[in-house]
Short mmCIF file of C-alpha atoms in Angstrom, two decimals:
data_model
loop_
_atom_site.label_atom_id
_atom_site.label_comp_id
_atom_site.label_asym_id
_atom_site.label_seq_id
_atom_site.Cartn_x
_atom_site.Cartn_y
_atom_site.Cartn_z
CA MET A 1 10.19 12.70 -6.99
CA ALA A 2 10.66 10.82 -10.40
CA ILE A 3 9.84 7.53 -10.54
CA PRO A 4 12.77 5.13 -11.55
CA SER A 5 12.31 3.00 -14.54
CA LEU A 6 13.27 -0.65 -14.77
CA GLN A 7 16.09 -1.80 -16.75
CA PHE A 8 14.70 -5.23 -17.27
CA ARG A 9 11.64 -6.77 -18.15
CA PRO A 10 10.00 -9.12 -15.26
CA LYS A 11 8.60 -12.41 -16.17
CA TYR A 12 5.83 -11.72 -13.46
CA VAL A 13 4.78 -8.99 -11.01
CA SER A 14 3.45 -10.61 -8.16
CA PHE A 15 1.67 -8.98 -5.26
CA ASP A 16 0.56 -9.76 -1.59
CA CYS A 17 -3.46 -8.99 -1.66
CA TYR A 18 -4.83 -7.97 1.57
CA GLY A 19 -3.91 -4.60 2.52
CA THR A 20 -2.02 -3.98 -1.01
CA LEU A 21 -4.78 -4.46 -3.37
CA ILE A 22 -7.80 -5.41 -1.34
CA GLU A 23 -8.69 -3.07 1.69
CA TYR A 24 -8.01 -3.97 4.98
CA PRO A 25 -10.12 -2.07 7.40
CA ILE A 26 -9.90 -4.33 10.61
CA THR A 27 -9.92 -1.67 13.17
CA PRO A 28 -13.49 -0.97 12.98
CA ILE A 29 -14.32 -4.21 13.62
CA THR A 30 -11.64 -4.54 16.46
CA ARG A 31 -13.56 -1.60 18.18
CA GLU A 32 -16.85 -3.14 17.91
CA LEU A 33 -15.47 -6.33 19.59
CA VAL A 34 -13.64 -4.18 22.30
CA GLY A 35 -16.45 -1.54 22.94
CA ASP A 36 -15.21 0.60 25.77
CA GLN A 37 -13.10 -2.03 27.20
CA ILE A 38 -10.00 -0.15 26.39
CA PRO A 39 -9.63 4.10 27.47
CA ALA A 40 -9.49 6.21 24.11
CA GLU A 41 -6.20 7.29 24.99
CA GLN A 42 -4.67 3.77 25.00
CA TRP A 43 -6.56 2.66 21.51
CA ASP A 44 -3.98 3.12 19.34
CA GLN A 45 -1.31 1.18 21.38
CA PHE A 46 -4.04 -1.91 21.60
CA VAL A 47 -4.27 -1.79 17.83
CA ARG A 48 -0.58 -2.01 16.93
CA GLU A 49 -0.43 -4.92 19.54
CA PHE A 50 -2.92 -6.40 17.96
CA ARG A 51 -1.22 -6.43 14.46
CA GLY A 52 1.80 -7.35 16.35
CA TYR A 53 0.23 -10.56 17.40
CA ARG A 54 -1.40 -11.21 13.85
CA TYR A 55 2.14 -10.94 12.63
CA ASP A 56 3.49 -13.78 15.40
CA GLN A 57 0.41 -16.01 14.86
CA VAL A 58 1.27 -16.70 11.55
CA ARG A 59 5.24 -17.72 11.57
CA GLY A 60 4.30 -21.32 12.66
CA GLU A 61 3.05 -23.83 9.87
CA TYR A 62 -0.39 -22.81 8.26
CA TYR A 63 -3.48 -23.37 9.74
CA PRO A 64 -6.94 -21.81 8.55
CA TYR A 65 -6.75 -18.03 8.78
CA GLU A 66 -10.04 -17.32 10.86
CA GLN A 67 -8.50 -18.90 13.58
CA VAL A 68 -5.46 -17.13 13.07
CA LEU A 69 -7.55 -14.25 13.47
CA GLN A 70 -9.23 -15.75 16.62
CA ASP A 71 -6.04 -16.59 18.47
CA SER A 72 -4.49 -13.47 17.97
CA PHE A 73 -6.99 -11.14 19.13
CA GLU A 74 -7.71 -13.74 22.11
CA ARG A 75 -3.82 -13.12 22.73
CA VAL A 76 -3.77 -9.33 22.81
CA CYS A 77 -7.03 -9.20 24.88
CA ARG A 78 -5.48 -11.57 27.41
CA LYS A 79 -2.62 -9.37 27.55
CA TRP A 80 -5.10 -6.38 28.18
CA GLY A 81 -7.33 -7.93 30.61
CA VAL A 82 -9.99 -7.51 27.76
CA LYS A 83 -12.81 -10.20 27.15
CA ALA A 84 -12.32 -11.61 23.97
CA ALA A 85 -15.57 -12.29 22.06
CA PRO A 86 -15.58 -16.06 21.10
CA ASP A 87 -17.10 -15.25 17.63
CA ALA A 88 -14.28 -12.71 16.75
CA GLY A 89 -12.54 -14.81 14.52
CA LYS A 90 -15.44 -14.93 12.25
CA ARG A 91 -16.33 -11.48 12.44
CA PHE A 92 -12.99 -10.76 11.15
CA ALA A 93 -13.00 -13.30 8.38
CA ASP A 94 -16.54 -12.24 7.21
CA GLY A 95 -15.10 -8.65 6.72
CA VAL A 96 -12.24 -9.91 4.98
CA ARG A 97 -13.77 -11.48 2.51
CA SER A 98 -16.75 -8.46 1.89
CA TRP A 99 -13.98 -5.82 1.49
CA GLY A 100 -12.93 -4.57 -2.23
CA PRO A 101 -10.28 -2.92 -4.07
CA HIS A 102 -8.72 0.23 -2.85
CA PRO A 103 -9.95 2.97 -5.04
CA ASP A 104 -6.57 3.14 -7.17
CA VAL A 105 -6.47 -0.59 -7.89
CA VAL A 106 -8.68 -1.88 -10.60
CA GLU A 107 -8.06 0.35 -13.75
CA PRO A 108 -4.30 0.45 -13.61
CA LEU A 109 -3.78 -3.52 -12.27
CA LYS A 110 -5.97 -4.30 -15.53
CA LYS A 111 -3.88 -2.06 -17.65
CA MET A 112 -0.55 -3.79 -16.00
CA GLY A 113 -2.15 -7.02 -16.65
CA GLU A 114 -2.24 -6.44 -20.37
CA HIS A 115 1.49 -6.67 -20.48
CA TYR A 116 2.71 -8.76 -17.89
CA LYS A 117 1.98 -11.91 -16.02
CA LEU A 118 0.29 -11.04 -12.62
CA VAL A 119 0.46 -13.14 -9.50
CA ILE A 120 -0.81 -13.13 -6.06
CA LEU A 121 0.91 -14.92 -3.05
CA SER A 122 -1.81 -14.38 -0.29
CA ASN A 123 -1.69 -14.62 3.62
CA ALA A 124 -5.07 -16.22 3.67
CA ASP A 125 -7.38 -19.33 2.66
CA ASP A 126 -8.32 -20.36 -0.81
CA SER A 127 -12.03 -19.48 -0.27
CA PHE A 128 -10.79 -15.92 0.72
CA LEU A 129 -9.35 -15.47 -2.54
CA ALA A 130 -12.09 -16.92 -4.26
CA GLU A 131 -14.09 -14.18 -3.16
CA SER A 132 -11.51 -11.23 -3.36
CA VAL A 133 -9.84 -11.77 -6.51
CA PRO A 134 -12.93 -11.45 -9.16
CA LYS A 135 -13.49 -8.09 -7.43
CA LEU A 136 -10.10 -6.83 -8.71
CA GLY A 137 -11.17 -6.86 -12.33
CA ALA A 138 -7.55 -8.26 -13.94
CA GLU A 139 -6.53 -11.27 -15.03
CA PHE A 140 -4.27 -13.53 -13.05
CA HIS A 141 -1.35 -15.53 -14.37
CA ALA A 142 -1.49 -17.26 -10.85
CA VAL A 143 -3.22 -17.32 -7.28
CA PHE A 144 -1.34 -18.47 -4.47
CA THR A 145 -1.98 -18.71 -0.67
CA ALA A 146 -0.91 -19.82 2.21
CA GLU A 147 -3.43 -22.69 2.13
CA GLN A 148 -1.87 -24.05 -0.94
CA ALA A 149 2.00 -23.47 0.40
CA GLY A 150 1.54 -24.90 3.93
CA PHE A 151 3.00 -22.00 5.35
CA TYR A 152 2.35 -17.86 5.82
CA LYS A 153 4.15 -15.20 5.11
CA PRO A 154 7.11 -14.00 6.11
CA ARG A 155 8.21 -18.23 6.36
CA TYR A 156 10.60 -18.56 3.60
CA ALA A 157 8.25 -21.36 2.51
CA ALA A 158 5.73 -19.31 1.35
CA PHE A 159 7.93 -17.65 -1.34
CA GLU A 160 9.32 -21.09 -1.73
CA TYR A 161 6.14 -22.29 -3.01
CA MET A 162 5.86 -19.57 -5.50
CA LEU A 163 8.96 -20.24 -6.94
CA ASP A 164 8.40 -24.18 -7.36
CA GLN A 165 5.03 -23.72 -8.78
CA LEU A 166 6.05 -21.48 -11.44
CA ASP A 167 10.04 -23.07 -11.75
CA ALA A 168 11.04 -19.47 -11.29
CA SER A 169 13.75 -17.49 -9.43
CA PRO A 170 13.68 -14.29 -7.75
CA GLU A 171 15.64 -12.46 -10.66
CA ASP A 172 12.22 -13.48 -12.57
CA PHE A 173 10.02 -10.94 -10.46
CA VAL A 174 8.63 -7.70 -9.61
CA HIS A 175 7.16 -8.33 -6.05
CA VAL A 176 4.55 -5.39 -4.77
CA ALA A 177 3.62 -5.29 -1.05
CA SER A 178 2.42 -2.74 1.75
CA HIS A 179 3.61 -4.92 4.04
CA THR A 180 7.63 -4.63 4.81
CA ARG A 181 7.62 -7.27 7.53
CA TYR A 182 5.40 -10.37 6.17
CA ASP A 183 7.03 -9.88 2.64
CA HIS A 184 9.90 -7.49 1.80
CA MET A 185 12.28 -8.22 4.82
CA SER A 186 12.16 -12.35 4.12
CA MET A 187 12.12 -11.85 0.10
CA HIS A 188 15.27 -9.65 0.42
CA ASP A 189 16.80 -12.49 2.68
CA MET A 190 15.76 -15.02 -0.04
CA GLY A 191 18.02 -12.96 -2.90
CA PHE A 192 14.70 -11.41 -4.30
CA ARG A 193 15.94 -7.37 -5.30
CA ASN A 194 13.20 -6.26 -7.36
CA LEU A 195 11.02 -5.37 -4.24
CA VAL A 196 8.40 -2.46 -4.02
CA LEU A 197 6.76 -0.71 -1.08
CA LEU A 198 3.19 0.15 -2.09
CA ASP A 199 3.08 2.82 0.61
CA ARG A 200 -0.29 2.64 2.25
CA GLY A 201 0.86 3.44 5.73
CA TYR A 202 1.10 0.21 7.73
CA ASP A 203 4.65 0.42 8.04
CA PRO A 204 7.42 2.70 8.25
CA VAL A 205 9.55 2.91 5.36
CA THR A 206 13.14 1.49 6.34
CA HIS A 207 16.66 1.34 5.00
CA GLY A 208 18.58 -1.70 4.08
CA TYR A 209 15.86 -3.59 2.36
CA ASP A 210 16.47 -2.34 -1.23
CA TYR A 211 12.92 -1.75 -2.32
CA VAL A 212 11.80 1.17 -4.12
CA THR A 213 8.81 3.09 -3.03
CA VAL A 214 5.37 4.00 -5.01
CA LYS A 215 2.33 5.78 -3.62
CA SER A 216 0.22 3.96 -6.11
CA LEU A 217 -0.27 1.68 -8.78
CA ASP A 218 -0.19 4.45 -11.28
CA ASP A 219 3.19 4.89 -10.32
CA LEU A 220 4.25 1.29 -10.75
CA ASN A 221 2.78 1.08 -14.18
CA THR A 222 4.97 3.97 -14.74
CA MET A 223 8.21 2.13 -13.27
CA LEU A 224 7.27 -0.85 -15.69
CA GLY A 225 7.03 1.25 -18.66
CA ILE A 226 3.55 1.00 -19.24
#
């Protein structure tokens, strides 16, 4: 399928970080914590539900991401009658800090940064991004976090914070994420139209939110005319 070309030059190309640029292999840690408490035939369902609880847990005001991970894990474990490790949040958070970029990220992102101002809006604390962003090997114009905004995505206030800090409007952005529920749905409702799903298999490709789907950052560079 041909990659469409943009008909304008955005002021910013903004990104979600974890899962989109940085890998997010949380399932192996989950398996270590749960062990054999979940039957093999129910494992995929448990993983899906844990993901849903993580989403639900960030729909209030900001509080530290490590505790978000602990609380969402305890909630799904309580539903399944599974014992939740008291240090689960720390173990998940240590994992997030240790993970590196997806293999297809560093070179095309660096090239993109030579032509466009790059921005990150991440659902994590400053301390996480301080460790992860240098691994990306590109120059970023700005890095915004849930800690700074006081809210996590999908709350509108997280995106409003980015707009306010850059004195920008939705028309100034191409925004790239691998998570439709956290990013694209809210942003579409807020008037963002230049939305890109970098499809890494996290969310089903849905209709009605006017985003373009790409499989790699090389495809995105093609779309951006690089």
